[in-house]
PDB file of C-alpha atoms in Angstrom:
ATOM      1  CA  UNK A   1     104.271  92.412 126.817  1.00  0.00           C
ATOM      2  CA  UNK A   2     102.277  94.773 124.592  1.00  0.00           C
ATOM      3  CA  UNK A   3     104.942  94.751 121.883  1.00  0.00           C
ATOM      4  CA  UNK A   4     105.159  90.963 122.020  1.00  0.00           C
ATOM      5  CA  UNK A   5     101.400  90.647 121.685  1.00  0.00           C
ATOM      6  CA  UNK A   6     101.286  93.004 118.742  1.00  0.00           C
ATOM      7  CA  UNK A   7     104.138  91.179 117.079  1.00  0.00           C
ATOM      8  CA  UNK A   8     102.125  87.983 117.383  1.00  0.00           C
ATOM      9  CA  UNK A   9      99.040  89.741 115.941  1.00  0.00           C
ATOM     10  CA  UNK A  10     101.009  90.989 112.952  1.00  0.00           C
ATOM     11  CA  UNK A  11     102.659  87.606 112.451  1.00  0.00           C
ATOM     12  CA  UNK A  12      99.384  85.678 112.525  1.00  0.00           C
ATOM     13  CA  UNK A  13      97.675  88.149 110.176  1.00  0.00           C
ATOM     14  CA  UNK A  14     100.535  88.079 107.705  1.00  0.00           C
ATOM     15  CA  UNK A  15     100.910  84.318 107.743  1.00  0.00           C
ATOM     16  CA  UNK A  16      97.167  83.851 107.307  1.00  0.00           C
ATOM     17  CA  UNK A  17      97.172  86.173 104.306  1.00  0.00           C
ATOM     18  CA  UNK A  18     100.173  84.376 102.830  1.00  0.00           C
ATOM     19  CA  UNK A  19      98.609  80.961 103.309  1.00  0.00           C
ATOM     20  CA  UNK A  20      95.295  82.093 101.876  1.00  0.00           C
ATOM     21  CA  UNK A  21      96.797  83.630  98.774  1.00  0.00           C
ATOM     22  CA  UNK A  22      99.069  80.641  98.195  1.00  0.00           C
ATOM     23  CA  UNK A  23      96.189  78.189  98.579  1.00  0.00           C
ATOM     24  CA  UNK A  24      93.765  80.127  96.429  1.00  0.00           C
ATOM     25  CA  UNK A  25      96.049  80.605  93.440  1.00  0.00           C
ATOM     26  CA  UNK A  26      95.427  84.334  93.385  1.00  0.00           C
ATOM     27  CA  UNK A  27      91.684  84.265  93.966  1.00  0.00           C
ATOM     28  CA  UNK A  28      90.780  85.836  97.339  1.00  0.00           C
ATOM     29  CA  UNK A  29      87.092  85.095  96.833  1.00  0.00           C
ATOM     30  CA  UNK A  30      87.633  81.446  97.788  1.00  0.00           C
ATOM     31  CA  UNK A  31      88.438  82.083 101.454  1.00  0.00           C
ATOM     32  CA  UNK A  32      86.603  80.036 104.062  1.00  0.00           C
ATOM     33  CA  UNK A  33      82.936  80.952 104.508  1.00  0.00           C
ATOM     34  CA  UNK A  34      82.580  83.182 107.536  1.00  0.00           C
ATOM     35  CA  UNK A  35      86.266  83.503 108.270  1.00  0.00           C
ATOM     36  CA  UNK A  36      87.992  86.843 108.761  1.00  0.00           C
ATOM     37  CA  UNK A  37      91.733  87.312 108.991  1.00  0.00           C
ATOM     38  CA  UNK A  38      91.603  90.482 111.059  1.00  0.00           C
ATOM     39  CA  UNK A  39      88.450  90.431 113.130  1.00  0.00           C
ATOM     40  CA  UNK A  40      89.718  92.930 115.682  1.00  0.00           C
ATOM     41  CA  UNK A  41      91.736  96.114 115.350  1.00  0.00           C
ATOM     42  CA  UNK A  42      94.870  97.285 117.057  1.00  0.00           C
ATOM     43  CA  UNK A  43      94.277  99.876 119.833  1.00  0.00           C
ATOM     44  CA  UNK A  44      95.227 103.386 118.668  1.00  0.00           C
ATOM     45  CA  UNK A  45      97.743 103.868 121.487  1.00  0.00           C
ATOM     46  CA  UNK A  46      99.580 100.729 120.391  1.00  0.00           C
ATOM     47  CA  UNK A  47     100.199 101.689 116.755  1.00  0.00           C
ATOM     48  CA  UNK A  48     103.844 102.655 117.240  1.00  0.00           C
ATOM     49  CA  UNK A  49     104.473  99.360 119.004  1.00  0.00           C
ATOM     50  CA  UNK A  50     102.969  97.543 116.027  1.00  0.00           C
ATOM     51  CA  UNK A  51     105.316  99.471 113.764  1.00  0.00           C
ATOM     52  CA  UNK A  52     108.283  98.470 115.944  1.00  0.00           C
ATOM     53  CA  UNK A  53     107.249  94.837 115.663  1.00  0.00           C
ATOM     54  CA  UNK A  54     107.003  95.114 111.878  1.00  0.00           C
ATOM     55  CA  UNK A  55     110.380  96.833 111.639  1.00  0.00           C
ATOM     56  CA  UNK A  56     111.943  93.994 113.623  1.00  0.00           C
ATOM     57  CA  UNK A  57     110.358  91.310 111.433  1.00  0.00           C
ATOM     58  CA  UNK A  58     111.351  93.092 108.216  1.00  0.00           C
ATOM     59  CA  UNK A  59     114.956  93.398 109.386  1.00  0.00           C
ATOM     60  CA  UNK A  60     115.340  89.626 109.051  1.00  0.00           C
ATOM     61  CA  UNK A  61     117.201  88.502 105.911  1.00  0.00           C
ATOM     62  CA  UNK A  62     115.464  85.112 106.078  1.00  0.00           C
ATOM     63  CA  UNK A  63     112.052  86.271 104.866  1.00  0.00           C
ATOM     64  CA  UNK A  64     110.957  84.959 101.491  1.00  0.00           C
ATOM     65  CA  UNK A  65     110.062  87.521  98.847  1.00  0.00           C
ATOM     66  CA  UNK A  66     106.379  86.708  99.259  1.00  0.00           C
ATOM     67  CA  UNK A  67     106.392  87.001 103.047  1.00  0.00           C
ATOM     68  CA  UNK A  68     108.439  90.210 102.898  1.00  0.00           C
ATOM     69  CA  UNK A  69     105.845  91.672 100.548  1.00  0.00           C
ATOM     70  CA  UNK A  70     103.079  90.695 102.977  1.00  0.00           C
ATOM     71  CA  UNK A  71     104.780  92.446 105.885  1.00  0.00           C
ATOM     72  CA  UNK A  72     105.597  95.494 103.772  1.00  0.00           C
ATOM     73  CA  UNK A  73     101.923  95.801 102.860  1.00  0.00           C
ATOM     74  CA  UNK A  74     100.923  95.744 106.517  1.00  0.00           C
ATOM     75  CA  UNK A  75     103.586  98.311 107.412  1.00  0.00           C
ATOM     76  CA  UNK A  76     102.489 100.549 104.548  1.00  0.00           C
ATOM     77  CA  UNK A  77      99.014 100.554 106.058  1.00  0.00           C
ATOM     78  CA  UNK A  78     100.290 101.210 109.590  1.00  0.00           C
ATOM     79  CA  UNK A  79     102.468 104.083 108.384  1.00  0.00           C
ATOM     80  CA  UNK A  80      99.452 105.597 106.659  1.00  0.00           C
ATOM     81  CA  UNK A  81      97.499 105.362 109.902  1.00  0.00           C
ATOM     82  CA  UNK A  82     100.256 107.384 111.555  1.00  0.00           C
ATOM     83  CA  UNK A  83     100.089 110.084 108.871  1.00  0.00           C
ATOM     84  CA  UNK A  84     103.438 109.049 107.386  1.00  0.00           C
ATOM     85  CA  UNK A  85     102.194 108.743 103.817  1.00  0.00           C
ATOM     86  CA  UNK A  86     105.585 109.304 102.202  1.00  0.00           C
ATOM     87  CA  UNK A  87     107.065 106.401 104.163  1.00  0.00           C
ATOM     88  CA  UNK A  88     104.003 104.313 103.325  1.00  0.00           C
ATOM     89  CA  UNK A  89     104.585 104.969  99.627  1.00  0.00           C
ATOM     90  CA  UNK A  90     108.223 103.870 100.017  1.00  0.00           C
ATOM     91  CA  UNK A  91     107.041 100.494 101.295  1.00  0.00           C
ATOM     92  CA  UNK A  92     104.720 100.150  98.312  1.00  0.00           C
ATOM     93  CA  UNK A  93     107.639 100.904  95.991  1.00  0.00           C
ATOM     94  CA  UNK A  94     109.694  98.315  97.847  1.00  0.00           C
ATOM     95  CA  UNK A  95     106.905  95.756  97.411  1.00  0.00           C
ATOM     96  CA  UNK A  96     107.145  96.276  93.659  1.00  0.00           C
ATOM     97  CA  UNK A  97     110.863  95.535  93.773  1.00  0.00           C
ATOM     98  CA  UNK A  98     110.505  92.493  96.035  1.00  0.00           C
ATOM     99  CA  UNK A  99     107.550  90.897  94.240  1.00  0.00           C
ATOM    100  CA  UNK A 100     107.226  92.562  90.818  1.00  0.00           C
ATOM    101  CA  UNK A 101     104.554  90.286  89.383  1.00  0.00           C
ATOM    102  CA  UNK A 102     102.235  89.946  92.382  1.00  0.00           C
ATOM    103  CA  UNK A 103     102.624  92.901  94.753  1.00  0.00           C
ATOM    104  CA  UNK A 104      99.222  94.361  93.877  1.00  0.00           C
ATOM    105  CA  UNK A 105      97.574  90.992  94.574  1.00  0.00           C
ATOM    106  CA  UNK A 106      99.234  90.956  98.009  1.00  0.00           C
ATOM    107  CA  UNK A 107      97.885  94.426  98.792  1.00  0.00           C
ATOM    108  CA  UNK A 108      94.427  93.395  97.613  1.00  0.00           C
ATOM    109  CA  UNK A 109      94.518  90.497 100.060  1.00  0.00           C
ATOM    110  CA  UNK A 110      95.760  92.372 103.119  1.00  0.00           C
ATOM    111  CA  UNK A 111      94.257  95.876 102.944  1.00  0.00           C
ATOM    112  CA  UNK A 112      90.525  95.001 103.109  1.00  0.00           C
ATOM    113  CA  UNK A 113      91.215  92.693 106.057  1.00  0.00           C
ATOM    114  CA  UNK A 114      93.256  95.321 107.886  1.00  0.00           C
ATOM    115  CA  UNK A 115      90.607  97.939 107.125  1.00  0.00           C
ATOM    116  CA  UNK A 116      88.217  95.818 109.166  1.00  0.00           C
ATOM    117  CA  UNK A 117      90.124  96.982 112.232  1.00  0.00           C
ATOM    118  CA  UNK A 118      88.356 100.315 111.826  1.00  0.00           C
ATOM    119  CA  UNK A 119      90.682 102.643 109.909  1.00  0.00           C
ATOM    120  CA  UNK A 120      89.192 102.258 106.461  1.00  0.00           C
ATOM    121  CA  UNK A 121      90.307 105.738 105.435  1.00  0.00           C
ATOM    122  CA  UNK A 122      93.941 104.676 105.892  1.00  0.00           C
ATOM    123  CA  UNK A 123      93.308 101.551 103.833  1.00  0.00           C
ATOM    124  CA  UNK A 124      91.792 103.612 101.011  1.00  0.00           C
ATOM    125  CA  UNK A 125      94.687 106.090 101.106  1.00  0.00           C
ATOM    126  CA  UNK A 126      97.156 103.215 100.879  1.00  0.00           C
ATOM    127  CA  UNK A 127      95.297 101.739  97.913  1.00  0.00           C
ATOM    128  CA  UNK A 128      95.184 105.165  96.241  1.00  0.00           C
ATOM    129  CA  UNK A 129      98.971 105.362  96.586  1.00  0.00           C
ATOM    130  CA  UNK A 130      99.315 101.908  95.076  1.00  0.00           C
ATOM    131  CA  UNK A 131      97.079 102.874  92.153  1.00  0.00           C
ATOM    132  CA  UNK A 132      99.314 105.848  91.451  1.00  0.00           C
ATOM    133  CA  UNK A 133     102.069 103.328  90.785  1.00  0.00           C
ATOM    134  CA  UNK A 134      99.856 100.921  88.852  1.00  0.00           C
ATOM    135  CA  UNK A 135      96.833 102.828  87.487  1.00  0.00           C
ATOM    136  CA  UNK A 136      93.741 100.758  86.815  1.00  0.00           C
ATOM    137  CA  UNK A 137      95.126  97.557  88.333  1.00  0.00           C
ATOM    138  CA  UNK A 138      92.079  95.318  88.768  1.00  0.00           C
ATOM    139  CA  UNK A 139      93.251  93.710  92.029  1.00  0.00           C
ATOM    140  CA  UNK A 140      93.730  97.099  93.678  1.00  0.00           C
ATOM    141  CA  UNK A 141      90.357  98.329  92.406  1.00  0.00           C
ATOM    142  CA  UNK A 142      88.676  95.167  93.734  1.00  0.00           C
ATOM    143  CA  UNK A 143      90.248  95.862  97.121  1.00  0.00           C
ATOM    144  CA  UNK A 144      88.897  99.420  97.057  1.00  0.00           C
ATOM    145  CA  UNK A 145      85.444  98.039  96.341  1.00  0.00           C
ATOM    146  CA  UNK A 146      85.686  95.675  99.302  1.00  0.00           C
ATOM    147  CA  UNK A 147      86.532  98.539 101.652  1.00  0.00           C
ATOM    148  CA  UNK A 148      83.616 100.596 100.345  1.00  0.00           C
ATOM    149  CA  UNK A 149      81.306  97.645 100.914  1.00  0.00           C
ATOM    150  CA  UNK A 150      82.494  97.512 104.518  1.00  0.00           C
ATOM    151  CA  UNK A 151      81.105 101.015 104.997  1.00  0.00           C
ATOM    152  CA  UNK A 152      77.897 100.236 103.105  1.00  0.00           C
ATOM    153  CA  UNK A 153      78.641 102.232  99.939  1.00  0.00           C
ATOM    154  CA  UNK A 154      77.579  99.478  97.549  1.00  0.00           C
ATOM    155  CA  UNK A 155      76.830 101.825  94.655  1.00  0.00           C
ATOM    156  CA  UNK A 156      80.410 103.112  94.715  1.00  0.00           C
ATOM    157  CA  UNK A 157      81.649  99.527  94.993  1.00  0.00           C
ATOM    158  CA  UNK A 158      79.554  98.480  92.002  1.00  0.00           C
ATOM    159  CA  UNK A 159      81.124 101.164  89.834  1.00  0.00           C
ATOM    160  CA  UNK A 160      84.612 100.121  90.921  1.00  0.00           C
ATOM    161  CA  UNK A 161      83.894  96.465  90.187  1.00  0.00           C
ATOM    162  CA  UNK A 162      82.624  97.343  86.725  1.00  0.00           C
ATOM    163  CA  UNK A 163      85.941  99.132  86.260  1.00  0.00           C
ATOM    164  CA  UNK A 164      87.876  96.121  87.568  1.00  0.00           C
ATOM    165  CA  UNK A 165      86.069  93.807  85.161  1.00  0.00           C
ATOM    166  CA  UNK A 166      86.825  96.084  82.243  1.00  0.00           C
ATOM    167  CA  UNK A 167      90.499  96.097  83.197  1.00  0.00           C
ATOM    168  CA  UNK A 168      90.860  92.431  84.130  1.00  0.00           C
ATOM    169  CA  UNK A 169      93.841  90.703  82.558  1.00  0.00           C
ATOM    170  CA  UNK A 170      93.432  87.150  83.851  1.00  0.00           C
ATOM    171  CA  UNK A 171      90.721  84.624  84.591  1.00  0.00           C
ATOM    172  CA  UNK A 172      91.441  84.902  88.323  1.00  0.00           C
ATOM    173  CA  UNK A 173      90.910  88.655  88.622  1.00  0.00           C
ATOM    174  CA  UNK A 174      87.815  88.426  86.408  1.00  0.00           C
ATOM    175  CA  UNK A 175      86.341  85.697  88.646  1.00  0.00           C
ATOM    176  CA  UNK A 176      87.096  87.715  91.757  1.00  0.00           C
ATOM    177  CA  UNK A 177      85.601  90.924  90.351  1.00  0.00           C
ATOM    178  CA  UNK A 178      82.445  89.035  89.368  1.00  0.00           C
ATOM    179  CA  UNK A 179      82.231  87.466  92.825  1.00  0.00           C
ATOM    180  CA  UNK A 180      82.350  90.818  94.608  1.00  0.00           C
ATOM    181  CA  UNK A 181      80.094  92.464  92.030  1.00  0.00           C
ATOM    182  CA  UNK A 182      77.603  89.748  92.895  1.00  0.00           C
ATOM    183  CA  UNK A 183      77.760  90.971  96.474  1.00  0.00           C
ATOM    184  CA  UNK A 184      77.427  94.622  95.501  1.00  0.00           C
ATOM    185  CA  UNK A 185      74.348  93.808  93.444  1.00  0.00           C
ATOM    186  CA  UNK A 186      72.898  91.613  96.212  1.00  0.00           C
ATOM    187  CA  UNK A 187      73.215  94.401  98.758  1.00  0.00           C
ATOM    188  CA  UNK A 188      71.624  96.869  96.354  1.00  0.00           C
ATOM    189  CA  UNK A 189      68.638  94.540  95.988  1.00  0.00           C
ATOM    190  CA  UNK A 190      69.548  93.736  92.371  1.00  0.00           C
ATOM    191  CA  UNK A 191      69.049  90.028  92.928  1.00  0.00           C
ATOM    192  CA  UNK A 192      68.726  88.832  89.328  1.00  0.00           C
ATOM    193  CA  UNK A 193      71.958  90.629  88.410  1.00  0.00           C
ATOM    194  CA  UNK A 194      73.593  89.215  91.533  1.00  0.00           C
ATOM    195  CA  UNK A 195      72.621  85.656  90.624  1.00  0.00           C
ATOM    196  CA  UNK A 196      74.046  86.247  87.150  1.00  0.00           C
ATOM    197  CA  UNK A 197      77.363  87.435  88.576  1.00  0.00           C
ATOM    198  CA  UNK A 198      77.666  84.457  90.914  1.00  0.00           C
ATOM    199  CA  UNK A 199      76.833  82.152  88.025  1.00  0.00           C
ATOM    200  CA  UNK A 200      79.494  83.784  85.838  1.00  0.00           C
ATOM    201  CA  UNK A 201      82.163  83.582  88.530  1.00  0.00           C
ATOM    202  CA  UNK A 202      81.804  79.777  88.568  1.00  0.00           C
ATOM    203  CA  UNK A 203      83.520  79.615  85.170  1.00  0.00           C
ATOM    204  CA  UNK A 204      86.943  78.062  85.657  1.00  0.00           C
ATOM    205  CA  UNK A 205      86.402  77.028  89.272  1.00  0.00           C
ATOM    206  CA  UNK A 206      87.120  73.311  89.287  1.00  0.00           C
ATOM    207  CA  UNK A 207      87.210  72.392  92.982  1.00  0.00           C
ATOM    208  CA  UNK A 208      84.320  72.139  95.410  1.00  0.00           C
ATOM    209  CA  UNK A 209      86.068  74.623  97.688  1.00  0.00           C
ATOM    210  CA  UNK A 210      86.266  77.175  94.899  1.00  0.00           C
ATOM    211  CA  UNK A 211      82.692  76.608  93.714  1.00  0.00           C
ATOM    212  CA  UNK A 212      80.814  76.315  96.999  1.00  0.00           C
ATOM    213  CA  UNK A 213      80.762  79.999  97.980  1.00  0.00           C
ATOM    214  CA  UNK A 214      79.425  81.252  94.625  1.00  0.00           C
ATOM    215  CA  UNK A 215      76.917  78.381  94.518  1.00  0.00           C
ATOM    216  CA  UNK A 216      75.518  79.235  97.955  1.00  0.00           C
ATOM    217  CA  UNK A 217      75.377  82.947  97.178  1.00  0.00           C
ATOM    218  CA  UNK A 218      73.693  82.264  93.833  1.00  0.00           C
ATOM    219  CA  UNK A 219      71.096  80.273  95.786  1.00  0.00           C
ATOM    220  CA  UNK A 220      70.549  83.237  98.146  1.00  0.00           C
ATOM    221  CA  UNK A 221      70.163  85.657  95.218  1.00  0.00           C
ATOM    222  CA  UNK A 222      67.691  83.310  93.541  1.00  0.00           C
ATOM    223  CA  UNK A 223      65.647  83.021  96.729  1.00  0.00           C
ATOM    224  CA  UNK A 224      65.488  86.816  96.983  1.00  0.00           C
ATOM    225  CA  UNK A 225      64.399  87.063  93.339  1.00  0.00           C
ATOM    226  CA  UNK A 226      61.550  84.670  94.191  1.00  0.00           C
ATOM    227  CA  UNK A 227      63.106  81.628  92.619  1.00  0.00           C
ATOM    228  CA  UNK A 228      63.530  78.331  94.427  1.00  0.00           C
ATOM    229  CA  UNK A 229      67.218  77.660  93.885  1.00  0.00           C
ATOM    230  CA  UNK A 230      67.304  74.203  95.463  1.00  0.00           C
ATOM    231  CA  UNK A 231      67.070  72.281  92.193  1.00  0.00           C
ATOM    232  CA  UNK A 232      69.829  74.372  90.594  1.00  0.00           C
ATOM    233  CA  UNK A 233      72.003  73.911  93.686  1.00  0.00           C
ATOM    234  CA  UNK A 234      71.399  70.146  93.721  1.00  0.00           C
ATOM    235  CA  UNK A 235      72.303  69.856  90.038  1.00  0.00           C
ATOM    236  CA  UNK A 236      75.486  71.873  90.525  1.00  0.00           C
ATOM    237  CA  UNK A 237      76.657  69.770  93.468  1.00  0.00           C
ATOM    238  CA  UNK A 238      75.774  66.446  91.875  1.00  0.00           C
ATOM    239  CA  UNK A 239      77.380  63.570  93.772  1.00  0.00           C
ATOM    240  CA  UNK A 240      79.889  65.686  95.673  1.00  0.00           C
ATOM    241  CA  UNK A 241      80.505  64.645  99.279  1.00  0.00           C
ATOM    242  CA  UNK A 242      78.903  67.187 101.605  1.00  0.00           C
ATOM    243  CA  UNK A 243      80.385  66.076 104.907  1.00  0.00           C
ATOM    244  CA  UNK A 244      83.265  68.459 105.609  1.00  0.00           C
ATOM    245  CA  UNK A 245      82.553  72.010 106.737  1.00  0.00           C
ATOM    246  CA  UNK A 246      81.243  74.227 105.171  1.00  0.00           C
ATOM    247  CA  UNK A 247      79.483  71.810 102.782  1.00  0.00           C
ATOM    248  CA  UNK A 248      76.844  70.869 105.418  1.00  0.00           C
ATOM    249  CA  UNK A 249      75.327  74.306 104.737  1.00  0.00           C
ATOM    250  CA  UNK A 250      74.438  73.015 101.272  1.00  0.00           C
ATOM    251  CA  UNK A 251      73.036  69.817 102.794  1.00  0.00           C
ATOM    252  CA  UNK A 252      70.790  71.955 104.982  1.00  0.00           C
ATOM    253  CA  UNK A 253      69.564  74.043 102.054  1.00  0.00           C
ATOM    254  CA  UNK A 254      68.777  70.857 100.147  1.00  0.00           C
ATOM    255  CA  UNK A 255      66.656  69.577 103.041  1.00  0.00           C
ATOM    256  CA  UNK A 256      69.086  66.856 104.111  1.00  0.00           C
ATOM    257  CA  UNK A 257      69.911  68.477 107.460  1.00  0.00           C
ATOM    258  CA  UNK A 258      67.751  70.346 109.959  1.00  0.00           C
ATOM    259  CA  UNK A 259      68.524  73.873 111.133  1.00  0.00           C
ATOM    260  CA  UNK A 260      69.241  72.504 114.595  1.00  0.00           C
ATOM    261  CA  UNK A 261      71.682  69.931 113.240  1.00  0.00           C
ATOM    262  CA  UNK A 262      73.449  72.616 111.208  1.00  0.00           C
ATOM    263  CA  UNK A 263      73.717  74.836 114.283  1.00  0.00           C
ATOM    264  CA  UNK A 264      75.231  71.989 116.311  1.00  0.00           C
ATOM    265  CA  UNK A 265      77.800  71.353 113.582  1.00  0.00           C
ATOM    266  CA  UNK A 266      78.640  75.051 113.368  1.00  0.00           C
ATOM    267  CA  UNK A 267      79.354  75.110 117.091  1.00  0.00           C
ATOM    268  CA  UNK A 268      81.071  71.730 117.502  1.00  0.00           C
ATOM    269  CA  UNK A 269      82.916  70.863 114.289  1.00  0.00           C
ATOM    270  CA  UNK A 270      86.596  71.830 114.551  1.00  0.00           C
ATOM    271  CA  UNK A 271      86.792  73.244 111.012  1.00  0.00           C
ATOM    272  CA  UNK A 272      83.572  75.188 111.559  1.00  0.00           C
ATOM    273  CA  UNK A 273      84.859  76.669 114.812  1.00  0.00           C
ATOM    274  CA  UNK A 274      88.096  77.761 113.133  1.00  0.00           C
ATOM    275  CA  UNK A 275      86.109  79.413 110.324  1.00  0.00           C
ATOM    276  CA  UNK A 276      83.476  81.096 112.524  1.00  0.00           C
ATOM    277  CA  UNK A 277      80.920  78.725 111.025  1.00  0.00           C
ATOM    278  CA  UNK A 278      78.102  80.107 113.174  1.00  0.00           C
ATOM    279  CA  UNK A 279      78.199  83.212 110.973  1.00  0.00           C
ATOM    280  CA  UNK A 280      77.221  81.673 107.595  1.00  0.00           C
ATOM    281  CA  UNK A 281      75.010  79.093 109.303  1.00  0.00           C
ATOM    282  CA  UNK A 282      72.773  81.825 110.723  1.00  0.00           C
ATOM    283  CA  UNK A 283      72.669  83.676 107.408  1.00  0.00           C
ATOM    284  CA  UNK A 284      71.623  80.679 105.327  1.00  0.00           C
ATOM    285  CA  UNK A 285      69.076  79.534 107.899  1.00  0.00           C
ATOM    286  CA  UNK A 286      67.648  83.032 107.424  1.00  0.00           C
ATOM    287  CA  UNK A 287      67.655  82.620 103.647  1.00  0.00           C
ATOM    288  CA  UNK A 288      65.849  79.298 103.973  1.00  0.00           C
ATOM    289  CA  UNK A 289      63.249  80.947 106.208  1.00  0.00           C
ATOM    290  CA  UNK A 290      62.681  83.617 103.543  1.00  0.00           C
ATOM    291  CA  UNK A 291      62.257  80.902 100.918  1.00  0.00           C
ATOM    292  CA  UNK A 292      59.526  79.374 103.099  1.00  0.00           C
ATOM    293  CA  UNK A 293      57.910  82.763 103.718  1.00  0.00           C
ATOM    294  CA  UNK A 294      58.726  82.818 107.440  1.00  0.00           C
ATOM    295  CA  UNK A 295      59.802  86.445 107.722  1.00  0.00           C
ATOM    296  CA  UNK A 296      59.902  86.523 111.522  1.00  0.00           C
ATOM    297  CA  UNK A 297      62.340  83.618 111.735  1.00  0.00           C
ATOM    298  CA  UNK A 298      64.326  85.107 108.852  1.00  0.00           C
ATOM    299  CA  UNK A 299      64.622  88.417 110.707  1.00  0.00           C
ATOM    300  CA  UNK A 300      65.854  86.655 113.853  1.00  0.00           C
ATOM    301  CA  UNK A 301      68.466  84.673 111.947  1.00  0.00           C
ATOM    302  CA  UNK A 302      69.690  87.707 109.993  1.00  0.00           C
ATOM    303  CA  UNK A 303      70.045  89.637 113.241  1.00  0.00           C
ATOM    304  CA  UNK A 304      72.036  86.704 114.595  1.00  0.00           C
ATOM    305  CA  UNK A 305      74.245  86.693 111.487  1.00  0.00           C
ATOM    306  CA  UNK A 306      74.776  90.432 111.817  1.00  0.00           C
ATOM    307  CA  UNK A 307      75.962  89.927 115.393  1.00  0.00           C
ATOM    308  CA  UNK A 308      78.126  86.892 114.644  1.00  0.00           C
ATOM    309  CA  UNK A 309      79.837  88.052 111.457  1.00  0.00           C
ATOM    310  CA  UNK A 310      82.665  90.638 111.442  1.00  0.00           C
ATOM    311  CA  UNK A 311      82.248  93.778 109.382  1.00  0.00           C
ATOM    312  CA  UNK A 312      84.736  92.526 106.758  1.00  0.00           C
ATOM    313  CA  UNK A 313      82.419  89.590 106.079  1.00  0.00           C
ATOM    314  CA  UNK A 314      80.074  89.376 103.105  1.00  0.00           C
ATOM    315  CA  UNK A 315      77.515  87.832 105.466  1.00  0.00           C
ATOM    316  CA  UNK A 316      77.533  90.895 107.701  1.00  0.00           C
ATOM    317  CA  UNK A 317      76.997  93.163 104.684  1.00  0.00           C
ATOM    318  CA  UNK A 318      74.152  91.049 103.350  1.00  0.00           C
ATOM    319  CA  UNK A 319      72.439  90.568 106.714  1.00  0.00           C
ATOM    320  CA  UNK A 320      72.575  94.303 107.394  1.00  0.00           C
ATOM    321  CA  UNK A 321      71.213  95.178 103.945  1.00  0.00           C
ATOM    322  CA  UNK A 322      68.438  92.593 104.160  1.00  0.00           C
ATOM    323  CA  UNK A 323      67.337  93.775 107.603  1.00  0.00           C
ATOM    324  CA  UNK A 324      66.985  97.311 106.236  1.00  0.00           C
ATOM    325  CA  UNK A 325      64.531  95.952 103.655  1.00  0.00           C
ATOM    326  CA  UNK A 326      62.251  94.288 106.203  1.00  0.00           C
TER     327      UNK A 326
END
């Protein structure tokens, strides 16, 4: 039963990563607001069983190259957790053979999520091994920065994201580096710089799904730099429909929805429930309270966001950092 359960966990995690990367055209920063792919970790005494499940899946000749790369990335991480770094490196080498043009992007999508299970040191070791094979790769450096932000080392993350930007080779990795640098700056209290990063990462994003996250975070950074970002947000959204989750968050910020109505939607809307919508809802209700000068309500909502959002979530990082500044 344990092995079957772990096999299901690995399968769901891998498929979610594959679907996300395929849908986002190589830009992990567009994932659903509040959603985490690996919100809970595997128990330490079950690690070998997880490895057995991965070995069984990888023995299938029917896996596509992309899916095989996903599973190899997860096994590389699990092997590192077991202290089998040489075997972990072999899987990374195999990823390069299976998916030569995108293996580092796959690792950048899976490792930060898996690190959220608690073994961030293993995730960083795995990324270090990958960087030995592809020094300076911006996707791998971005992933390192994400893991460091999970442990609250935003200064280290900022330096890595500067490095990733300098080494970016495509519009997608540049957008993603800017997006996460916006978060590093936000958590360091560098709100004007954060707003600038979120503004810059909008370049080339043509869909509402791709633009909404940076727009909402730019609003938050503007609020914290004592600017009322509602007019800028309204202009950016224009006549876009704001009915489907998570766009009602923007409706709330623009005064077209009450906090209570947003909370009801976060708890009852099917898409919101799938995406842990209560997490970003609490955070942005807190940001709105700060805009209005209601620090007590803001504190309560940020504490709620901290409790609702997993540690791999940007909302958890920001809520934690903001509460430290109260």
